[in-house]
Each structure stands twice: as C-alpha cells, then as structure tokens.
Coordinates of C-alpha atoms in Angstrom, one line a residue:
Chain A
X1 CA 160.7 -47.8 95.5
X2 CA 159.7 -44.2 94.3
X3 CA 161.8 -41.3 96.1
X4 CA 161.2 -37.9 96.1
X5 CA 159.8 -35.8 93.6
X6 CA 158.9 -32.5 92.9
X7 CA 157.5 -30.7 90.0
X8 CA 157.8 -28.4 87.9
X9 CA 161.2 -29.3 87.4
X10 CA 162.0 -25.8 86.3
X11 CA 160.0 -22.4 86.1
X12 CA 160.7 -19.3 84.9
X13 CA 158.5 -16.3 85.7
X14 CA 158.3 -12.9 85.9
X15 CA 159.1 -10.2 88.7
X16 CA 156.1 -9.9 90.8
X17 CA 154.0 -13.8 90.3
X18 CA 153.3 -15.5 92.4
X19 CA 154.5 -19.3 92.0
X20 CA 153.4 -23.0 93.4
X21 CA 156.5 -25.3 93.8
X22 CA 155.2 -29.3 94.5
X23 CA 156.8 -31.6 96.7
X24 CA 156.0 -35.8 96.7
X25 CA 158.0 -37.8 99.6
X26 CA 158.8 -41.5 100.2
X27 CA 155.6 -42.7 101.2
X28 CA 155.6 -43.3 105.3
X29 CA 158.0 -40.7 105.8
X30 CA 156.6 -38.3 108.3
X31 CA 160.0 -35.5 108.3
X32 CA 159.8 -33.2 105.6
X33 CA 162.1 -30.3 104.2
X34 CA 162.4 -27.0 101.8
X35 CA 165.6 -25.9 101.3
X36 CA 167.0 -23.8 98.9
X37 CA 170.2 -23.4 96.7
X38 CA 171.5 -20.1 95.2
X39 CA 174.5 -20.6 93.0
X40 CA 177.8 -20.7 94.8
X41 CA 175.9 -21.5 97.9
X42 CA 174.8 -24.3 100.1
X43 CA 171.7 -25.3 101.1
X44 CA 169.9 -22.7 102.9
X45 CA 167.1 -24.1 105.0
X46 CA 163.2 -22.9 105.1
X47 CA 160.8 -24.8 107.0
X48 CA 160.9 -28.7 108.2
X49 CA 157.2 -30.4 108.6
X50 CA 157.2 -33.2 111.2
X51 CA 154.4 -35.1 111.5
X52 CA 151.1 -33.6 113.0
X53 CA 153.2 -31.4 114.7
X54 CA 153.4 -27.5 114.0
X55 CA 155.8 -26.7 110.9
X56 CA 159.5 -25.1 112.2
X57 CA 159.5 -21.9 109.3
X58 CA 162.7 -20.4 111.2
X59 CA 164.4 -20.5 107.8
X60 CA 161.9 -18.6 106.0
X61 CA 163.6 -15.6 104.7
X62 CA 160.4 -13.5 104.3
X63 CA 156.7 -13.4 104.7
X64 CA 156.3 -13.7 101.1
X65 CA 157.4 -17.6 101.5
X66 CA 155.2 -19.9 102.9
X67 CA 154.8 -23.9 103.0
X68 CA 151.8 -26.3 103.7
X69 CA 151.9 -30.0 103.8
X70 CA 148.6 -31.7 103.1
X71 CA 147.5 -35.1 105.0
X72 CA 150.6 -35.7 106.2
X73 CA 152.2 -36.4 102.7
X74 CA 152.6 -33.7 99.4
X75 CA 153.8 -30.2 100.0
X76 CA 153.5 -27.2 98.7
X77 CA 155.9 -24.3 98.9
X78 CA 154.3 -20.8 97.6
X79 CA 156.3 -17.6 96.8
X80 CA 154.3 -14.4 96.8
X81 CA 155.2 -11.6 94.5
X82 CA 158.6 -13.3 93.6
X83 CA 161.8 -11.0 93.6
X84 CA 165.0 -11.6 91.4
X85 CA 167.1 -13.0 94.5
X86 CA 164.5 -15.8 95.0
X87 CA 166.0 -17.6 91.6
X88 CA 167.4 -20.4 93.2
X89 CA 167.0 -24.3 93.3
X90 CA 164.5 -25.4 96.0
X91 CA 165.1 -28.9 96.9
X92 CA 162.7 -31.5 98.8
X93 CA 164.0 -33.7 101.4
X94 CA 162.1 -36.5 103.4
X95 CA 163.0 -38.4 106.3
X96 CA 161.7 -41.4 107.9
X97 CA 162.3 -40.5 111.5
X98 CA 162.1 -36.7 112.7
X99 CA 165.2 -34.8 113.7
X100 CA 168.6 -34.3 112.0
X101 CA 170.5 -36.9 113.2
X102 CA 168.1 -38.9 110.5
X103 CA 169.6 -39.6 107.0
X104 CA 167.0 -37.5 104.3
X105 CA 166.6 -38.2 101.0
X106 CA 166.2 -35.5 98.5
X107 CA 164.1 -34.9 95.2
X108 CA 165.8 -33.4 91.9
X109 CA 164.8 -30.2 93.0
X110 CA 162.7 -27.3 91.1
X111 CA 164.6 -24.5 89.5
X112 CA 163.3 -21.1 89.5
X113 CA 164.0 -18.4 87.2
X114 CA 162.4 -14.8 88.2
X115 CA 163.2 -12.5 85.3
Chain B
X1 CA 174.2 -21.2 116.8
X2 CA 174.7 -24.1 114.9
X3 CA 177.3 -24.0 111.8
X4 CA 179.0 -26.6 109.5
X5 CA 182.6 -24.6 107.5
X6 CA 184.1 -27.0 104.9
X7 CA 187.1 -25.8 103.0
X8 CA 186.1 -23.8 99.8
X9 CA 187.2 -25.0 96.3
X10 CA 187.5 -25.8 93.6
X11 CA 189.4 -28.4 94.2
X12 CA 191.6 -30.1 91.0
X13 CA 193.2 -33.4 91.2
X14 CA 194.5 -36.0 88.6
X15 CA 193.2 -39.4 89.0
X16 CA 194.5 -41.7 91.5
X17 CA 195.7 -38.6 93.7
X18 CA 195.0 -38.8 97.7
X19 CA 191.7 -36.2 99.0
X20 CA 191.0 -34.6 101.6
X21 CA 188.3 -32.1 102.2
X22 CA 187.9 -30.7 105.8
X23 CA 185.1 -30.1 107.6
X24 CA 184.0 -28.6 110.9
X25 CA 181.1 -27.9 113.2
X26 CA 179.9 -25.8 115.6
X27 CA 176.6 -27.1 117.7
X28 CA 175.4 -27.9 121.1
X29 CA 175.8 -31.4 122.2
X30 CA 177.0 -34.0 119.5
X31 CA 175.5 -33.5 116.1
X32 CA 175.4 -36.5 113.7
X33 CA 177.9 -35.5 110.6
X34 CA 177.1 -36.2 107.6
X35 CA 178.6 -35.9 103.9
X36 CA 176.4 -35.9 101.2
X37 CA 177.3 -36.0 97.6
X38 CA 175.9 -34.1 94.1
X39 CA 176.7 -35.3 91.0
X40 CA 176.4 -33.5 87.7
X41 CA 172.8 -33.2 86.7
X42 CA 171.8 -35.7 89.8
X43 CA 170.0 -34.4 93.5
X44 CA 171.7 -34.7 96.7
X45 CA 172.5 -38.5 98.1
X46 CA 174.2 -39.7 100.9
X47 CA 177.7 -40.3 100.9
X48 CA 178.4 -41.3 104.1
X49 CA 177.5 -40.8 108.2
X50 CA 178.4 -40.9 111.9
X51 CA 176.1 -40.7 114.8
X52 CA 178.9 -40.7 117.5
X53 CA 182.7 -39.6 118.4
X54 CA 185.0 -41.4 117.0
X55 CA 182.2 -43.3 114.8
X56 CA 183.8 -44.3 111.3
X57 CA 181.8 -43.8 108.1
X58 CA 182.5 -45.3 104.6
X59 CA 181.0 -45.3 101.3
X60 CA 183.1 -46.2 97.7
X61 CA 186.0 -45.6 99.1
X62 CA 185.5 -42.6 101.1
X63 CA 186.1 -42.0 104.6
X64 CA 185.2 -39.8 107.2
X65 CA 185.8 -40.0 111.6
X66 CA 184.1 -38.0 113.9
X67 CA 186.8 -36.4 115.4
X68 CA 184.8 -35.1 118.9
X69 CA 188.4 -33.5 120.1
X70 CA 188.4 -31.2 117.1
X71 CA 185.2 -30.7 116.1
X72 CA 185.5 -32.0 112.5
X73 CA 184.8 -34.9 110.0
X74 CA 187.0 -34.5 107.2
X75 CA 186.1 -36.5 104.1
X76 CA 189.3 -38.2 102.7
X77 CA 189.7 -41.2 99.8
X78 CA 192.8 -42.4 99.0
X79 CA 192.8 -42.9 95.2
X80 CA 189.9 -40.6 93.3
X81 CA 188.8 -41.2 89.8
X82 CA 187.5 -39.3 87.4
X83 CA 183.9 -40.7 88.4
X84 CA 183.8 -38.8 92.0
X85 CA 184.1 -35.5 90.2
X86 CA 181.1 -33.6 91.7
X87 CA 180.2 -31.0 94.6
X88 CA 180.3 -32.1 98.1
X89 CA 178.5 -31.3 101.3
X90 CA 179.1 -31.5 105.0
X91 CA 176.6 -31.6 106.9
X92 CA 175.4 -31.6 110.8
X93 CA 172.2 -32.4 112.5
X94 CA 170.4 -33.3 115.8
X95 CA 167.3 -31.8 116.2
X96 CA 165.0 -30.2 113.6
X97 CA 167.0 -29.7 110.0
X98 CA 170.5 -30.6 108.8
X99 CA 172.9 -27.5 108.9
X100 CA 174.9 -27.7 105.3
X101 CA 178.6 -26.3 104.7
X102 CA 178.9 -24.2 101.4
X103 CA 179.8 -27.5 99.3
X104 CA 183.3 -28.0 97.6
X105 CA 183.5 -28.6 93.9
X106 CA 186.0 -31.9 92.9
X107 CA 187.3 -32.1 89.5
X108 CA 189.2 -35.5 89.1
X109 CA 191.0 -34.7 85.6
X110 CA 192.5 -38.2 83.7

C-alpha cells in the first residue's frame, strides 16, 4: 500500500516567508509525527497528533512553528517568518497504534532551504 | 528526562568485517528500543525492535538485545557489506514520540 508522503519535497525560500510543509499518512493510522533533521544531527522532535486527542507540541522550538492535522488524516506544518537555523529536513511519521513503543513509518521528508 | 546516546562516527569498515555500534538510554520505566536505518537518498525504515529485557531483535543480519542491566541495545552484524553502508539511528519510546540518538554514519568500503 501507499506510505507516507509529504510534499514539496524540497523548498527554498527566503528569510522572513512564511512556508506550508504537507504531510499524507498510511491511511487508518491515527499517531502522527513532525520531526526535524539539521545536518549532523538526529531527529529532533516537534509535535505528535494522536487521534481526536489534543496535539503534544513539547518539541516545538518556537511560536513561529505550528502543526494542524485535518479530519484525523493530512497535516500541515507552518513556519512563520522562517529564520536561517530552520533549514533542516522535516520528516513525517505515522503510526498505527499511539505511543512510542509503536513502530512509525516515515515519509521521504521535505527539505527546507531559508536563504 | 528521556535520552538515547549512540557512539558518534563515522564509522569505516571493509567488507566482511564484524560491527558494532553502541547504544544507550536513559528513561523511566522500560522503553521499547528501536534501530532504524537511512539509506542514501531513501527515508527512515525500521531496522529492527525490542519491546522487553532481554528481547532479541533481528533484521538482515543484524542484531540487537535489550540489555535491561545496562541500559543499552547495541546493534552488532557479523559480516557487513558494502550494501549496509548508511546512517543509523537508535531509538527509544514508550509514551508519546520516539527519543532518537544523533545517528552513526557506516561506510562498508570493498
């Protein structure tokens, strides 16, 4: 079946855009994830969607970042007025059951680029 | 809180040479451990998992125990090829997200 997918694949903008970053899951899977991964790092987390249940944004590493999940199933992750340090690769993840003991599955990822 | 260290690389090896990449975590109760593998140009996959001490998982070769004594799950194969060359990530999770390690980068040279 289909996994994960996000779009655009990359995006390069400038200092100060705001930009829309799209996440698809596996259809049924009700855990969803943003995380994000600067070069030479690992994968920082941002916010985690289960279900009907309010998001966990703990990782968010500013109030420019922000995530919605629509109907249970796509996601959106917006970054407001982007900065240079927010070029990174933001990966998807979904997950059949909630919680991290729970194997997710992970999209290619977008790349971002903030000149 | 929470935290996942995994040794740093690069690490180098010619093919057929014995890995080993260590892994260790901090958390509150017993996390499941994960590895999780990224080839070139590819996204994230599962490599392998344990749920429990002294659990046992295997993938292509690869191993990893959940070692509940000392806190780790090192990732070990026995003969690499020049095929597993990619970065690899320990992982630990039990409720909300996974908690990722830094990743190692494998170069399996022929």
């Amino acid at each position: 079946g289909a996994g994960v997918s996000q779009s655009p694949s990359n995006k390069v903008t400038e200092k100060g855009k705001d930009v829309e970053l799209r996440c698809d899951p596996i259809s049924g899977h009700t855990a969803l994830y943003w995380y994000r991964q600067s070069l030479g790092q690992g994968l920082e987390f941002l916010i985690y969607f289960q279900g009907n249940s309010a998001p966990d944004k703990s990782g968010l590493p500013s109030d420019r970042f922000s995530a919605e999940r629509t109907g249970g199933s796509v996601s959106t992750l917006t970054i407001q007025r982007t900065q240079q340090e927010d070029s990174a690769v933001y990966l998807c993840a979904s997950s059949p059951l909630a919680g991290g003991r729970n194997e997710q599955f992970f999209g290619p990822g977008t790349r971002l680029t903030v000149l | 809180g929470n935290s996942v260290t995994q040794m740093e690389g690069p690490v180098t090896l010619s093919e057929e040479a014995f890995l080993t990449i260590n892994c260790t975590y901090t958390a509150t109760g017993y996390p499941s451990l994960f590895w999780y593998v990224q080839y070139p140009g590819e996204g994230l996959q599962l490599l392998l998992k344990a749920t429990k001490a002294d659990d046992k998982g295997s993938n292509k070769g690869f191993e990893a125990t959940y070692r509940k004594e000392t806190t780790s799950f090192h990732l070990e194969k026995g003969s690499v090829q020049v095929s597993d060359s990619a970065v690899y990530f320990c992982a630990g999770g039990s409720q909300g997200n996974l908690i990722f390690g830094k990743g190692t980068k494998l170069s399996v040279k022929p």
